[in-house]
Amino acid sequence: MSSFPGRMKEYPTIAIDKFDKENLSARAYFLSHCHKDHMKGLRAPLLKRRLQCKLKLYLYCSPVTKELLLTNPKYAFWEKHIIAIEIDTPTQISLLDEITGEKEDILVTLLPAGHCPGSVMFLFQGLNGTVLYTGDFRLAKGEVARMELLHSGNRVKDIESVYLDTTFCDPKYFQIPSREECLIGILELVRSWIKMGPYHVVWLNCKAAYGYEYLFTNLSEEFGIKVHVNKQDMFKNMPDILCHITTDRRTQIHACRHPVNEEFMQGNRLPCGMRTDDNVPLRVISIKPSTMWFGERSRKTNVIVRTGESSYRACFSFHSSYCEIKDFLNYIQPMYVYPNVIPLGKTKKNVEDILKPFCRSNFDSPVVLYKPLGTLKRPKTTDPSNTDEDCVDLFDDHSLTYLRSKISRGCKWTSEIVKEENVSSKDHRNIDIPIGPSEASINFSLQKNYVDCEESNGEDEEDEEDFKEDESPTVHSNTTNGYMTSKNLNEENKVASGSQNVTADPEDDAVPKWCTFFHCAITKDNLSDPQECVSASGEHKCSQSPLLSDSDSDSTHISSINSSQSTHISEQGSQGWDNQADTLLLSTQEKAAASVCTLNRYPYLVLGFGEQVFTEASVAEAAQTNDRDHHDETSSVTSPVRPVSDRRKGNSQGEEGDHAILKSNSQSSSDFEIPSSPGAEQPKSPVLQYLYERLATGEPLMTDKQL
DNA sequence: GCGATCAGAT
DNA sequence: CACATCTGATCGC
């Protein structure tokens, strides 16, 4: 939930998404989308009264948000005070102080946020700089790079501050299956059920909020069956949605809600109470859209989980994952970033620590100077307060991000000292910066390798968690050589290529990346198309560490859980993932067969699945409320879906195995198989020998010429 | 009686 | 799997 206070530092005379208390006195109001937690104070008597006094006081929002707001009678009084601004249309607004007569012009641009219908981000440009308020957003990796209005020419705009939706800004939400993946999973589940006959209906157990509409429209489009909803008048002017929903209960797909009445659902009845004419009982399955996430080490991308006899959860997220947030921010690289949301169990500082490395303010300030291979060995510290967190500070992305930033912003590459504020007091953190980009990067990767070697062994779980917070979203989580090397080479390639292409995602595939050079399944061809990389299989292929075989990660299953064997199965009976000892999952292999394209910011499926993702049997099972024995069969062949933390504790053997693979692989690749940077020569073996000896002893290194 | 706030539930 | 909302209790105006 947003805890954005309503005002931005740079433009304190406007109020966004919060309209109570001191925000009341704003010169203009902005609403990013129509969710209640962003509308606080919006119908308060005080505000209502203020509108009556000030005829030129306006609320700015997208046309869709305006429509949704005004169709709610409680907000009808805004009618004369709302100005809809078209998306992607820079619009000048005069902020007038009616008392002092003071006037300030500001240019605002609404950018699609992909959160719910009408949701936008606000880009403000004015005398106090350019700032971006994201509202709530879900943007897939690379999408930000395609937003023209965030660019000037072919460069990203110089953004002072980002006020960011950090709902899932926690490494545990590393990956959330893409909208396309989730949609395909749901479509296939629904298909499997409703095809069994006209009395088989599905109930989508959606919350009372906007955001599920694209689910409805896709289902309707796919099956030619309108979705039953309680109300549709808010969409009366949105034919694209309206034509896919209905208030007629006689349909096989329902998303109706009912003033909570327990006994209603117990007889597998629909909230709307729909019955068949001939009293044949309806066979209802419920699908509850819920956010599912996967840690970076999880290779599962199961989007449907069976939670009871006839109930399922389907992956669905309104917000960007950790990975997507990092991609977003890494692209924008503002001076400052302010979290709008503090995830549960996290502190503001936790979130800020994650975000900081992406801020120019951070890498502009104190630190880092480094020479080729010069101070590779970090002096061993005996200071007990020097924790792994320090290690993260020293060896995370700051400097590299900075260097890349300089390139992408057209700065000339020079040797200079970059200071890093929070570590400036620690001398040993100073690293010499080489003149040449390739040398810099190689040096950096070796440094990281060294430290990783030392630190990753014998780390406890918490330390590992700490590390993860700094990981690049493009690689798997582990603290071995392989991981860090991949990350650094990634950076190296960017630097070496000297890419100026700011319209392409820096983490994306336009820039050669580590996996390109190694024996991973990804070919240069499919790397060249960022779209494809993201959506063809619905996965970010490059987010998988090439060190791990991923051949089996794409098989489709349906999840079912053991608790369905107990006598009483209910919607609530099996909440949470922890108890899903047996899980049959809807996998994503077949998704590749489906072509998915994105219209506007919502995905629409191109029809034509060749195959049934679900087995007939697995779905039919749900209908057999008394037959509870054959779950064993499914459970035995599938893996449980459990939180990462659980998996750690419960599956240490598998964990060990992973480590072993990673270590052996990374050993060879990081030390000997690093491709030469363009223009750089690979050291000959005597030189290597020398280098390694020096490294081992921690003595200073001589340059090639000196040798 | 209305709103703000909190706890609890879904 | 936690997002966004609703309900009900309590308190204050």
XYZ file of C-alpha atoms in Angstrom, chain A:
707
model
C 0.000 0.000 0.000
C 1.226 3.397 -0.878
C 2.645 5.496 1.883
C 3.583 8.303 -0.442
C 2.854 11.458 1.525
C 1.202 13.171 -1.409
C 3.879 15.706 -2.190
C 7.182 15.696 -3.975
C 10.183 17.645 -2.809
C 10.661 19.381 -6.120
C 7.079 20.438 -6.636
C 5.459 20.761 -3.255
C 2.546 22.800 -4.519
C 0.919 19.830 -6.182
C -0.706 16.869 -4.482
C -0.622 13.385 -5.950
C -2.694 10.408 -4.876
C -3.300 11.803 -1.417
C -5.668 14.626 -0.784
C -6.014 15.032 2.919
C -4.456 17.298 5.531
C -1.662 19.497 4.233
C -2.189 18.179 0.712
C -5.535 19.910 0.658
C -3.923 23.238 0.023
C -2.228 22.153 -3.187
C -2.543 24.248 -6.312
C -3.354 21.196 -8.386
C -4.249 17.586 -7.762
C -3.126 14.514 -9.639
C -4.610 11.037 -9.501
C -2.553 8.209 -10.958
C -5.291 5.587 -10.901
C -8.609 4.699 -9.377
C -7.661 2.582 -6.398
C -8.908 3.630 -3.009
C -5.538 3.735 -1.348
C -4.542 6.428 -3.820
C -7.682 8.415 -3.317
C -7.411 9.290 0.316
C -9.301 12.451 1.099
C -10.677 12.672 -2.400
C -14.258 12.806 -1.208
C -13.736 14.499 2.113
C -16.072 17.383 2.911
C -13.130 19.716 3.349
C -11.927 19.117 -0.168
C -15.433 19.315 -1.503
C -15.844 22.693 0.121
C -12.541 23.902 -1.234
C -13.621 23.029 -4.753
C -16.692 25.144 -4.304
C -14.540 28.118 -3.422
C -11.912 27.675 -6.066
C -13.341 27.231 -9.485
C -9.955 26.795 -11.074
C -8.729 24.050 -8.862
C -8.348 20.876 -10.870
C -7.669 17.203 -10.561
C -5.595 15.880 -13.432
C -5.718 12.258 -14.477
C -6.024 10.025 -17.511
C -9.276 9.962 -19.469
C -10.044 6.466 -18.247
C -9.429 7.370 -14.625
C -11.705 10.346 -15.038
C -14.417 8.144 -16.426
C -14.077 5.574 -13.654
C -14.084 8.229 -11.004
C -17.071 10.116 -12.271
C -19.223 7.044 -12.718
C -18.987 6.612 -8.983
C -21.686 8.927 -7.594
C -19.577 9.572 -4.521
C -17.080 11.398 -6.668
C -19.525 12.988 -9.046
C -18.954 16.362 -7.424
C -15.572 16.428 -9.133
C -17.181 16.682 -12.516
C -16.300 20.304 -13.178
C -12.907 19.983 -11.592
C -11.357 17.116 -13.482
C -9.153 17.578 -16.461
C -8.234 14.456 -18.370
C -4.850 14.497 -20.011
C -4.180 12.140 -22.854
C -1.437 9.626 -22.336
C 1.928 10.440 -23.913
C 0.919 14.041 -24.470
C 3.121 16.598 -22.717
C 0.788 19.198 -21.321
C 1.568 22.493 -19.699
C -0.200 23.380 -16.512
C -0.123 26.677 -14.691
C 0.035 26.335 -10.972
C -1.534 29.453 -9.631
C -1.570 30.518 -6.043
C -4.860 32.351 -5.874
C -3.841 34.282 -2.812
C -0.382 35.493 -3.709
C -0.964 35.425 -7.429
C 2.258 33.503 -7.749
C 2.389 31.328 -10.821
C 4.490 28.363 -11.773
C 4.362 26.497 -15.048
C 4.902 22.812 -15.140
C 4.907 20.349 -17.991
C 3.268 17.037 -17.209
C 3.282 13.878 -19.264
C 1.192 10.834 -18.486
C 2.893 7.536 -19.158
C 1.073 4.205 -19.132
C 1.711 2.345 -15.907
C 0.185 -1.055 -16.672
C -1.351 -1.350 -13.246
C -5.056 -1.074 -13.905
C -7.294 0.643 -16.448
C -6.357 4.277 -16.654
C -3.296 3.953 -14.479
C -0.460 6.284 -15.324
C 2.869 7.562 -14.167
C 3.392 11.302 -14.067
C 6.471 12.862 -15.548
C 6.841 16.442 -14.381
C 9.201 18.922 -15.948
C 9.702 22.380 -14.584
C 12.085 24.778 -12.962
C 12.958 22.342 -10.229
C 13.944 19.602 -12.583
C 12.369 16.553 -14.103
C 10.744 14.118 -11.732
C 8.848 10.916 -12.256
C 6.059 9.711 -10.019
C 5.279 6.133 -10.939
C 2.067 5.638 -9.021
C 1.568 1.901 -8.957
C 2.994 0.189 -11.970
C 3.689 -3.077 -13.625
C 6.066 -2.770 -16.497
C 7.856 -5.733 -17.947
C 11.580 -5.708 -18.290
C 12.619 -3.425 -21.091
C 9.302 -1.632 -21.364
C 10.636 1.555 -19.858
C 13.201 1.743 -22.627
C 10.410 1.907 -25.140
C 8.759 4.931 -23.599
C 9.584 7.658 -26.014
C 8.640 10.495 -23.751
C 11.190 9.462 -21.171
C 13.808 10.282 -23.752
C 15.257 13.369 -25.273
C 16.578 12.476 -28.641
C 18.091 9.064 -28.126
C 18.984 9.596 -24.504
C 17.086 9.096 -21.319
C 15.910 12.336 -19.826
C 17.924 13.597 -16.945
C 15.604 12.727 -14.116
C 16.153 14.277 -10.744
C 13.898 12.102 -8.649
C 11.774 9.051 -9.046
C 8.922 8.396 -6.649
C 8.736 4.689 -7.074
C 6.237 1.892 -6.560
C 8.289 -0.423 -4.393
C 5.532 -2.874 -3.497
C 7.694 -5.825 -4.494
C 11.051 -4.245 -3.982
C 12.343 -7.167 -2.010
C 14.589 -9.913 -3.408
C 12.086 -12.516 -2.371
C 9.817 -11.239 -5.117
C 12.638 -11.629 -7.559
C 10.514 -12.853 -10.381
C 6.808 -12.798 -11.017
C 5.626 -14.607 -14.109
C 4.779 -12.223 -16.876
C 1.274 -11.125 -17.602
C 1.326 -13.253 -20.717
C 2.378 -16.363 -18.874
C -0.273 -15.868 -16.234
C -2.918 -15.198 -18.782
C -2.094 -18.298 -20.747
C -2.217 -20.368 -17.597
C -5.638 -19.059 -16.724
C -6.932 -19.406 -20.250
C -5.900 -23.009 -20.363
C -7.398 -23.801 -17.003
C -10.652 -22.190 -17.981
C -10.625 -23.899 -21.332
C -10.095 -27.288 -19.789
C -13.036 -26.805 -17.525
C -15.685 -25.166 -19.605
C -15.160 -27.447 -22.543
C -16.507 -30.276 -20.438
C -19.996 -29.000 -20.878
C -22.359 -26.122 -20.381
C -22.760 -26.824 -16.684
C -19.093 -26.406 -16.037
C -18.506 -22.839 -15.007
C -15.602 -20.940 -13.559
C -15.710 -18.281 -10.962
C -12.908 -15.754 -10.906
C -12.557 -14.747 -7.305
C -11.373 -11.206 -7.916
C -11.054 -8.411 -5.440
C -13.192 -5.347 -5.628
C -10.750 -3.319 -7.594
C -9.939 -2.344 -11.124
C -7.175 -4.266 -12.752
C -8.677 -7.612 -13.736
C -10.351 -6.294 -16.838
C -7.751 -7.513 -19.244
C -8.297 -10.972 -17.838
C -11.990 -10.706 -18.582
C -11.504 -9.366 -22.059
C -9.013 -12.046 -22.959
C -11.175 -14.828 -21.627
C -14.169 -13.473 -23.434
C -12.263 -13.040 -26.643
C -10.758 -16.491 -26.446
C -13.935 -18.386 -25.718
C -16.617 -16.082 -26.988
C -18.181 -16.112 -23.556
C -18.847 -12.888 -21.715
C -17.836 -12.597 -18.113
C -20.510 -12.027 -15.530
C -19.836 -9.034 -13.291
C -21.928 -7.179 -10.726
C -21.587 -3.783 -12.318
C -20.627 -2.631 -15.722
C -21.851 0.922 -15.993
C -18.400 2.309 -15.213
C -17.329 0.847 -18.523
C -20.247 2.194 -20.463
C -17.935 4.401 -22.446
C -15.244 1.801 -22.870
C -16.514 -0.527 -25.575
C -13.332 -2.582 -25.529
C -14.164 -3.726 -22.044
C -17.909 -3.431 -22.132
C -18.346 -5.886 -24.944
C -16.678 -8.613 -22.921
C -18.607 -8.351 -19.702
C -22.227 -8.826 -18.854
C -24.618 -8.573 -15.962
C -26.469 -11.571 -17.299
C -25.726 -14.496 -15.010
C -26.243 -17.069 -17.716
C -22.654 -17.521 -18.670
C -19.898 -20.000 -17.952
C -17.428 -17.418 -16.743
C -18.141 -15.390 -13.647
C -16.309 -12.653 -11.853
C -19.263 -11.577 -9.811
C -18.907 -10.896 -6.153
C -21.323 -11.235 -3.351
C -21.662 -9.554 -0.014
C -19.708 -12.208 1.783
C -21.932 -15.104 2.546
C -20.080 -18.196 3.589
C -22.669 -20.797 2.817
C -22.963 -19.567 -0.691
C -19.682 -20.895 -1.857
C -19.823 -24.056 0.160
C -22.229 -25.753 -2.122
C -20.029 -24.784 -5.031
C -22.507 -22.127 -5.880
C -21.743 -18.907 -7.579
C -21.912 -15.624 -5.705
C -24.671 -14.526 -8.035
C -26.659 -17.625 -7.160
C -27.027 -18.674 -10.750
C -28.810 -21.995 -11.194
C -29.604 -24.055 -14.180
C -33.165 -24.118 -15.420
C -33.461 -27.856 -15.135
C -31.831 -27.951 -11.718
C -28.812 -29.834 -12.898
C -26.151 -28.775 -10.433
C -23.476 -26.511 -11.783
C -19.908 -27.660 -11.575
C -18.007 -24.640 -10.384
C -14.299 -24.166 -10.023
C -12.963 -21.031 -8.466
C -9.834 -19.310 -9.611
C -8.342 -16.809 -7.287
C -5.902 -14.412 -8.879
C -3.016 -14.018 -6.468
C 0.493 -12.800 -6.662
C 2.967 -15.640 -6.955
C 6.628 -15.031 -7.010
C 9.787 -16.958 -7.473
C 13.200 -16.445 -6.049
C 15.985 -16.000 -8.497
C 17.135 -19.534 -7.997
C 13.781 -21.007 -8.608
C 13.411 -22.378 -12.046
C 9.744 -22.994 -11.613
C 7.396 -20.740 -13.356
C 4.152 -22.336 -12.451
C 1.310 -19.992 -12.752
C -1.602 -22.130 -11.580
C -1.818 -23.910 -8.270
C -4.617 -26.132 -7.204
C -5.638 -25.343 -3.664
C -8.635 -27.547 -3.146
C -11.139 -29.837 -4.735
C -12.341 -27.172 -7.036
C -10.295 -24.163 -6.242
C -7.217 -22.794 -7.855
C -4.938 -19.883 -7.524
C -3.701 -18.205 -10.618
C -0.716 -15.981 -10.731
C -1.627 -12.389 -11.201
C 0.216 -9.255 -10.264
C -0.608 -5.593 -10.476
C 2.925 -4.626 -9.525
C 6.376 -5.060 -10.945
C 8.639 -7.695 -9.476
C 11.952 -6.947 -7.837
C 13.638 -7.749 -11.091
C 11.353 -5.483 -13.059
C 11.763 -2.648 -10.582
C 15.504 -2.878 -10.816
C 15.368 -2.926 -14.565
C 13.145 0.116 -14.523
C 15.332 2.084 -12.189
C 18.551 0.983 -13.748
C 17.328 2.437 -16.962
C 16.111 5.722 -15.548
C 19.081 6.310 -13.269
C 17.691 9.275 -11.421
C 19.637 11.360 -8.966
C 17.341 10.314 -6.181
C 14.695 7.731 -5.652
C 11.981 7.670 -3.028
C 10.034 4.512 -2.259
C 6.265 4.941 -2.286
C 5.727 1.633 -0.559
C 7.554 -0.104 2.224
C 7.011 -3.853 1.794
C 5.816 -5.661 4.869
C 8.641 -6.718 7.119
C 10.985 -4.208 5.538
C 12.093 -0.828 6.691
C 12.419 2.324 4.673
C 16.161 1.947 4.936
C 16.057 -1.609 3.583
C 14.328 -0.377 0.491
C 16.530 2.639 0.110
C 19.625 0.479 0.320
C 18.334 -1.545 -2.576
C 17.494 1.515 -4.619
C 20.543 3.596 -3.889
C 22.939 1.869 -6.258
C 20.811 3.052 -9.128
C 21.016 6.688 -8.192
C 23.522 8.990 -9.738
C 23.704 10.869 -6.489
C 25.108 7.777 -4.981
C 27.852 7.072 -7.432
C 28.661 10.710 -7.925
C 29.628 10.946 -4.323
C 32.810 9.584 -2.682
C 34.833 6.512 -3.607
C 36.475 4.262 -5.943
C 39.589 4.714 -7.779
C 41.138 1.730 -9.370
C 44.007 0.668 -11.591
C 44.345 -2.437 -13.691
C 44.624 -5.323 -11.289
C 46.305 -2.990 -8.864
C 44.501 -3.435 -5.603
C 42.765 -6.581 -6.437
C 43.118 -8.145 -3.094
C 41.018 -6.557 -0.495
C 43.053 -6.164 2.642
C 41.787 -8.584 5.147
C 39.931 -6.787 7.795
C 39.736 -7.865 11.367
C 37.115 -5.398 12.226
C 34.181 -7.426 13.452
C 31.809 -4.714 12.427
C 32.863 -5.237 8.877
C 30.081 -7.492 7.813
C 29.041 -8.904 4.552
C 26.999 -5.880 4.015
C 30.204 -3.986 3.653
C 31.211 -6.394 1.063
C 28.078 -5.677 -0.793
C 28.727 -2.006 -0.645
C 32.163 -2.368 -2.001
C 31.461 -4.785 -4.710
C 28.110 -3.886 -5.979
C 27.176 -2.035 -9.056
C 27.820 1.531 -8.080
C 30.948 2.283 -9.954
C 30.078 0.281 -12.955
C 26.695 1.779 -13.171
C 28.309 5.109 -12.911
C 30.730 4.374 -15.673
C 28.037 3.123 -17.901
C 25.952 6.090 -17.090
C 28.717 8.359 -18.165
C 28.897 6.634 -21.457
C 25.252 6.549 -22.115
C 24.981 10.169 -21.213
C 27.632 11.026 -23.680
C 30.362 11.859 -21.228
C 33.927 11.426 -22.228
C 35.649 8.595 -20.536
C 38.288 9.861 -18.199
C 40.125 8.504 -15.304
C 38.715 10.011 -12.233
C 37.905 9.453 -8.684
C 34.439 8.514 -7.819
C 33.533 8.739 -4.249
C 31.023 6.702 -2.489
C 29.505 8.415 0.426
C 28.707 5.567 2.681
C 32.049 3.884 2.525
C 34.345 6.822 2.230
C 35.733 6.305 5.656
C 37.031 2.923 4.770
C 40.279 3.283 2.939
C 40.515 -0.231 1.807
C 37.584 0.309 -0.417
C 39.351 2.624 -2.686
C 39.992 1.056 -5.985
C 42.002 2.458 -8.798
C 40.172 3.204 -11.955
C 41.958 2.277 -15.140
C 41.895 4.436 -18.189
C 40.679 1.801 -20.555
C 37.193 0.489 -20.286
C 37.965 -3.129 -20.948
C 40.717 -3.238 -18.438
C 38.471 -1.659 -15.946
C 35.862 -4.229 -16.311
C 38.129 -7.213 -16.263
C 39.779 -5.873 -13.252
C 36.512 -5.417 -11.607
C 35.287 -8.847 -12.301
C 38.400 -10.401 -10.918
C 38.089 -8.384 -7.828
C 34.631 -9.498 -7.291
C 35.625 -13.029 -7.894
C 38.203 -12.848 -5.297
C 35.917 -11.516 -2.705
C 33.195 -13.863 -3.645
C 35.432 -16.789 -3.208
C 36.249 -15.698 0.214
C 32.859 -14.558 1.292
C 30.579 -17.031 -0.278
C 32.036 -19.969 1.496
C 30.589 -20.548 4.857
C 28.056 -17.813 4.484
C 24.967 -18.333 6.442
C 21.587 -17.941 4.954
C 21.133 -14.452 6.056
C 24.323 -13.365 4.476
C 23.292 -14.904 1.303
C 20.060 -13.031 1.504
C 21.943 -9.833 1.948
C 23.919 -10.511 -1.099
C 20.908 -11.121 -3.155
C 19.718 -7.661 -2.598
C 22.495 -6.461 -4.732
C 22.319 -8.924 -7.466
C 21.766 -8.076 -10.987
C 18.360 -9.232 -12.063
C 19.836 -10.866 -15.077
C 21.621 -13.634 -13.306
C 20.934 -16.339 -10.867
C 21.379 -15.903 -7.213
C 24.458 -17.350 -5.775
C 27.573 -15.920 -4.419
C 30.040 -17.968 -6.316
C 32.511 -16.898 -8.924
C 30.203 -17.723 -11.697
C 27.567 -15.380 -10.664
C 29.693 -12.380 -10.073
C 31.689 -12.989 -13.132
C 28.652 -13.113 -15.239
C 27.510 -9.882 -13.793
C 30.734 -8.120 -14.336
C 31.240 -9.348 -17.786
C 27.854 -8.110 -18.478
C 29.032 -4.713 -17.446
C 32.228 -5.151 -19.339
C 30.435 -5.804 -22.513
C 28.393 -2.736 -22.110
C 31.422 -0.667 -21.466
C 33.462 -2.207 -24.184
C 30.808 -1.765 -26.752
C 30.533 1.833 -25.725
C 26.902 1.640 -26.517
C 25.101 4.910 -26.894
C 21.879 3.238 -27.527
C 19.827 4.494 -24.683
C 16.587 3.464 -26.200
C 17.570 -0.101 -25.630
C 17.452 -1.500 -22.194
C 20.937 -1.559 -20.775
C 20.245 -4.873 -19.154
C 18.532 -6.039 -22.213
C 19.745 -7.915 -25.126
C 20.660 -5.285 -27.594
C 23.936 -5.083 -25.762
C 26.021 -8.213 -25.942
C 25.945 -9.936 -22.655
C 27.699 -12.614 -20.856
C 25.546 -15.430 -22.028
C 26.272 -14.460 -25.573
C 29.840 -15.481 -25.127
C 29.273 -18.670 -23.331
C 27.808 -21.941 -24.177
C 24.289 -21.153 -23.240
C 21.317 -21.980 -25.314
C 20.621 -18.423 -26.237
C 21.778 -17.528 -29.660
C 22.745 -14.140 -30.774
C 19.715 -14.100 -32.979
C 17.176 -14.329 -30.303
C 19.129 -11.984 -28.176
C 18.849 -9.366 -30.781
C 15.177 -9.067 -30.251
C 14.392 -7.920 -26.760
C 10.709 -8.438 -27.365
C 11.208 -12.013 -28.155
C 13.423 -12.584 -25.227
C 10.725 -11.428 -22.939
C 7.549 -12.619 -24.429
C 7.965 -15.516 -26.766
C 8.167 -18.014 -24.017
C 6.874 -15.603 -21.512
C 10.138 -15.727 -19.672
C 13.212 -13.683 -19.435
C 15.521 -16.234 -20.788
C 18.523 -14.255 -19.943
C 17.557 -14.120 -16.359
C 18.519 -17.692 -16.051
C 22.084 -18.300 -15.278
C 23.711 -20.011 -18.170
C 25.521 -22.048 -15.607
C 22.345 -23.847 -14.895
C 20.692 -26.062 -17.349
C 17.207 -24.865 -17.815
C 15.967 -27.576 -20.025
C 13.338 -28.763 -17.650
C 12.076 -25.489 -16.425
C 9.555 -25.153 -19.122
C 7.266 -28.033 -18.617
C 3.695 -27.387 -17.777
C 1.762 -28.771 -14.895
C -1.252 -28.017 -12.865
C -0.849 -27.680 -9.190
C -2.924 -29.563 -6.793
C -2.392 -29.866 -3.140
C -2.471 -32.611 -0.655
C -5.026 -31.010 1.502
C -7.580 -31.882 -1.087
C -7.385 -35.344 0.322
C -8.773 -34.209 3.592
C -12.450 -34.327 4.221
C -13.252 -30.666 4.047
C -11.951 -28.648 1.257
C -12.730 -25.026 1.041
C -11.370 -21.925 -0.531
C -9.748 -20.900 2.649
C -8.721 -24.298 3.765
C -5.487 -24.325 1.942
C -4.207 -20.849 1.779
C -0.568 -20.183 1.679
C 2.072 -21.957 -0.256
C 3.718 -23.619 2.649
C 1.280 -26.416 2.895
C 1.372 -27.261 -0.717
C 3.237 -30.419 -0.226
C 1.989 -31.749 -3.466
C 1.721 -29.498 -6.308
C 0.870 -30.158 -9.838
C 1.692 -27.168 -11.838
C 0.721 -25.592 -15.012
C 3.970 -25.248 -16.787
C 5.006 -22.967 -19.524
C 6.343 -25.166 -22.251
C 3.232 -24.966 -24.305
C 3.180 -21.285 -23.861
C 5.904 -21.024 -26.385
C 3.466 -22.452 -28.860
C 1.115 -19.644 -28.206
C 1.964 -16.370 -29.711
C 1.418 -13.417 -27.532
C 1.448 -9.864 -28.493
C 0.945 -6.730 -26.565
C -1.593 -4.160 -27.513
C -1.504 -0.951 -25.638
C -0.038 -2.042 -22.379
C -2.088 -5.113 -21.900
C -1.362 -8.360 -23.543
C -3.805 -9.950 -25.861
C -3.512 -13.457 -26.976
C -3.338 -14.450 -30.520
C -5.530 -17.480 -30.566
C -4.499 -20.910 -31.594
C -3.144 -23.169 -28.937
C -2.356 -26.444 -30.461
C -2.426 -28.427 -27.307
C -4.223 -28.813 -24.108
C -1.974 -27.668 -21.353
C -4.015 -29.424 -18.781
C -4.589 -33.081 -18.912
C -8.226 -33.920 -19.113
C -7.832 -36.125 -16.119
C -6.334 -33.510 -13.919
C -9.158 -31.144 -14.469
C -11.857 -33.741 -14.376
C -10.516 -34.652 -11.018
C -11.673 -31.408 -9.627
C -15.213 -32.341 -10.420
C -15.080 -35.525 -8.471
C -15.631 -34.260 -5.032
C -15.670 -37.658 -3.418
C -12.742 -39.127 -5.144
C -9.750 -38.119 -3.141
C -7.338 -40.922 -3.608
C -5.781 -40.340 -6.901
C -3.979 -37.179 -5.978
C -1.053 -39.291 -5.038
C -0.288 -40.018 -8.560
C -0.018 -36.419 -9.507
C 1.800 -35.400 -6.439
C 4.490 -37.955 -6.830
C 5.681 -36.584 -10.094
C 5.634 -32.956 -9.237
C 7.573 -30.640 -7.065
C 6.175 -28.591 -4.295
C 5.989 -24.891 -4.617
C 7.358 -23.428 -1.480
C 8.820 -20.153 -0.458
C 12.501 -19.837 -1.095
C 13.246 -19.825 2.560
C 11.467 -23.087 3.022
C 13.212 -24.669 0.179
C 16.479 -23.744 1.701
C 15.734 -25.400 4.940
C 13.971 -28.378 3.590
C 16.055 -29.209 0.626
C 19.595 -28.714 1.596
C 20.720 -31.574 -0.483
C 19.444 -30.095 -3.653
C 20.934 -26.839 -2.628
C 24.304 -28.435 -2.211
C 24.008 -29.936 -5.601
C 23.324 -26.583 -7.151
C 26.282 -25.098 -5.490
C 28.506 -27.820 -6.652
C 27.528 -27.334 -10.221
C 27.877 -23.641 -10.029
C 31.204 -23.758 -8.422
C 32.771 -26.158 -10.820
C 31.420 -24.349 -13.799
C 32.254 -20.946 -12.634
C 35.735 -21.915 -11.787
C 36.636 -22.588 -15.307
C 34.632 -19.893 -16.898
C 35.522 -17.078 -14.631
C 39.218 -17.697 -14.608
C 40.041 -18.905 -18.042
C 37.168 -18.576 -20.372
C 36.557 -14.905 -20.191
C 36.397 -13.647 -23.709
C 38.716 -10.856 -24.537
C 37.247 -7.470 -24.568
C 37.430 -5.869 -27.935
C 40.889 -4.481 -28.330
C 42.275 -6.284 -25.347
C 44.747 -9.074 -25.503
C 44.368 -12.196 -23.524
C 47.287 -12.602 -21.111
C 49.778 -15.290 -22.092
C 50.314 -18.047 -19.621
C 53.542 -16.756 -18.023
C 51.781 -13.509 -17.447
C 48.836 -15.289 -16.025
C 51.092 -17.243 -13.771
C 52.577 -14.011 -12.560
C 49.205 -12.448 -12.053
C 47.903 -15.311 -10.039
C 50.970 -15.442 -7.867
C 50.651 -11.805 -7.093
C 46.987 -12.205 -6.471
C 47.607 -15.001 -4.094
C 50.084 -12.992 -2.101
C 48.198 -9.777 -2.333
C 51.202 -7.957 -3.695
C 50.850 -5.106 -6.109
C 50.798 -5.869 -9.783
C 52.842 -4.422 -12.599
C 51.293 -3.441 -15.860
C 51.999 -5.276 -19.081
C 54.650 -2.830 -20.098
C 56.423 -3.046 -16.849
C 56.494 -6.752 -17.220
